[in-house]
Amino acid sequence: MDVTPILESLNEAQRQAVTSPAKPLLVIAGAGSGKTRVLTHRAAWLIDVEGVSPQSLLAVTFTNKAAAEMRGRIESLLNLPVNHLWIGTFHGLAHRLLRRHWNEAGLPQNFQIIDSDDQLRLIKRMLKNQELDDSHWVPREIQYFINAQKDEGLRAHHLHDEGDPNRRQFIALYADYQEVCDRGGLVDFAELLLRAHELWRDNPALLEHYQRRFQHLMVDEFQDTNAIQYAWLRLLAGENGIPFVVGDDDQSIYRWRGARVEHIFQFQKDFPSASVVKLEQNYRSTATILNAANAVIKNNGSRMGKNLWTDGADGEPIRVYSAYNERDEADFIIGRLRDWSDQGNVRAESAVLYRSNAQSRVLEECLINAGLPYRVYGGLRFFERQEIKDALAYMRLISNRDDDSAFERIVNRPTRGIGARTVETMRAYSRANSCSMWRAAGAVASDELSGRAATAVTGFLNLIERAARDTSNLDLHEQVDHVIHLSGLVDFFKKEKGERGETRIENLEELVSAAKGFTKDPVEEMSEVDAFLSHAALEAGEGQADAWEDCIQLMTMHSAKGLEFPLVFLSGMEDGLFPHQRSIADPSGLEEERRLCYVGITRAKQTLYITHAEQRRMHGTDSYAQASRFINEIPSELIEEIRPRVQVSRPVQTMTRGRGRTAIRPGAEAGVRLGQRVRHGKFGDGVILNCEGQGAHARVEVNFETAGTKWLVLSYANLDLM
Ligand code: ATP
Ligand code: MG
């Protein structure tokens, strides 16, 4: 057998890991040193050389994108498709197990996954039901508490209040929350993992079946496994499983979600026969980028310490751009992206990374204006949009009448005369009788409600029953099409004025196309509708540019883990945003942010831009910030600063004072400042965003409050400085 394709592109240490004997192995190495490559080559080696069946391999990684990439890499090494390989995220694999064994897991067959937004709503509703003040019992804190317990593998009955009445209430809320979920067949993200763990723990025969089946357990990004994930792996490995795990302690970025980098040590204790391989050569980035990353991460105290080097070229300096505000920052980024695309590069090889999802909106707007196709991974995704969630809630309720979360969302959407009082009556009934809202609605409509309300509720119940009948024999996309019309959603959004309503209808239509393009993975044992709904909750759409279109990649630094791009922008590098305000005062929080920065920098192969803005409007308020401390941790000789095109304080030569304002005379040298407020005779008041050119050619870009953004030639514009 020719093993050349599997081994030729590996260095000695990598080869050693790939061809190691069948016993536990831990690869611990820095970014870009080929951990993921080793993992994929190991899979190919096992299948091709050791004759291991693809069925007995289980590979786990962190994002769907990374999983898809891993599958692709293995297939191209083996030169054949590996459909039956179990490869996915922890959540995805847990979900697959629960679908197969819903009965043993104590779930209804058509259980639905709720995302964190649904979860939060459910909690808010619960608080309201119990008349608890949500300023004191903060829904997000309760959500965090519940998920954190689940991540540790703890149910409400495992917890003790330790004499603390606050904690007692949290525990009680956790128990109530779980009861509501169980009643409705709802499974949140953390529950997927916990249930899958309990499924095996409580069904030894089933566990044994899987232990026999999956001998080779391969885990990428091992440093970010949380307690329940590790426990799950540990169960599956049993006495004879052969785990092959790769990770980097410097890239542990999910501590806030319960990830424990300590699992690296735990692993060595649990599998004392494990060998440890270290990889030290980085193949991804230029020396400049690597040196910057090393210099930043060096500031963290708690590290295993690694020596990462490259024999590649120094490459370009890291370019740092100080923008005036977030628009200026976006314009700068888009200018570079356009150049990149004009030079014939593949757009998908460029990525704009940011710390928090909210930052993507301005970038998206500017990209749309510039006509550059892009895709947002993670964040406010297609399937999270209001109207899409409305339509999906109809589908969910049709599939499972006990889905309270779906019921509440659409009972009066579009408005059909079912007011808050009526809903409250149903809730009271559902509480008193421990039944779903659907059943409660049926009961109160005939017994408790007055004429008009009763008719409205019965109308809704009939509508759902009718939709279920009408769609039972239709193809998935026809079902979606039917439901968005029958529900009244399309008509409802038609009435919403302007572009917004139109966009919503377009999105609903897009949902029909999404359903059309959806194919159920043959491995998944569930109905097509349920598969589609789970896909919507789990895979999260990623719907901006069409899948086949070459487009710029936008994502948070968290979602960029494991990926690489020739051109990378780290945007919004400001203290308060990154490192995040929350973590600045907390040393271990700051170290986690620094690891995230290390992840960000090491995504870049050739060109890295870092941008920050002096002023940023986010969530409706303006804030002013210093450049991120992480920029200062990069040695200055690796950096080339790109100044704004106009110096902030250039000598003002040709301005005259008058009427309390300064006028810019035609033909004057541009003594204007970015951010300067100005007034124009026709367009009104605005702020200078950009300046270009000299003398008679000097132009400024002004963002007018009412007239929008305009480029004006200074010598003609007759602007008043304010
Ligand atoms: P991260 O920590 O970011 O997940 P990683 O350690 O998983 O990184 P890989 O993504 O596997 O690293 O590899 C980084 C890059 O280096 C990839 O483009 C990969 O193809 C390349 N690479 C890895 N090993 C070699 C090698 N021996 N020869 C040439 N290129 C290599
Ligand atoms: Mg990797």
mmCIF file with all atom_site columns, C-alpha atoms and ligand atoms in Angstrom, residues 36 220-221 562, ligand 2:
data_model
loop_
_atom_site.group_PDB
_atom_site.id
_atom_site.type_symbol
_atom_site.label_atom_id
_atom_site.label_alt_id
_atom_site.label_comp_id
_atom_site.label_asym_id
_atom_site.label_entity_id
_atom_site.label_seq_id
_atom_site.pdbx_PDB_ins_code
_atom_site.Cartn_x
_atom_site.Cartn_y
_atom_site.Cartn_z
_atom_site.occupancy
_atom_site.B_iso_or_equiv
_atom_site.pdbx_formal_charge
_atom_site.auth_seq_id
_atom_site.auth_comp_id
_atom_site.auth_asym_id
_atom_site.auth_atom_id
_atom_site.pdbx_PDB_model_num
ATOM   1 C  CA . THR A 1 36  ? -5.853 19.451 12.979 1.00 0.00 ? 36  THR A CA 1
ATOM   2 C  CA . ASP A 1 220 ? -9.857 18.581 18.167 1.00 0.00 ? 220 ASP A CA 1
ATOM   3 C  CA . GLU A 1 221 ? -9.623 21.730 20.341 1.00 0.00 ? 221 GLU A CA 1
ATOM   4 C  CA . GLY A 1 562 ? -9.182 26.471 14.171 1.00 0.00 ? 562 GLY A CA 1
HETATM 5 MG MG . MG  B 2 .   ? -6.666 23.162 14.518 1.00 0.00 ? 2   MG  B MG 1
#
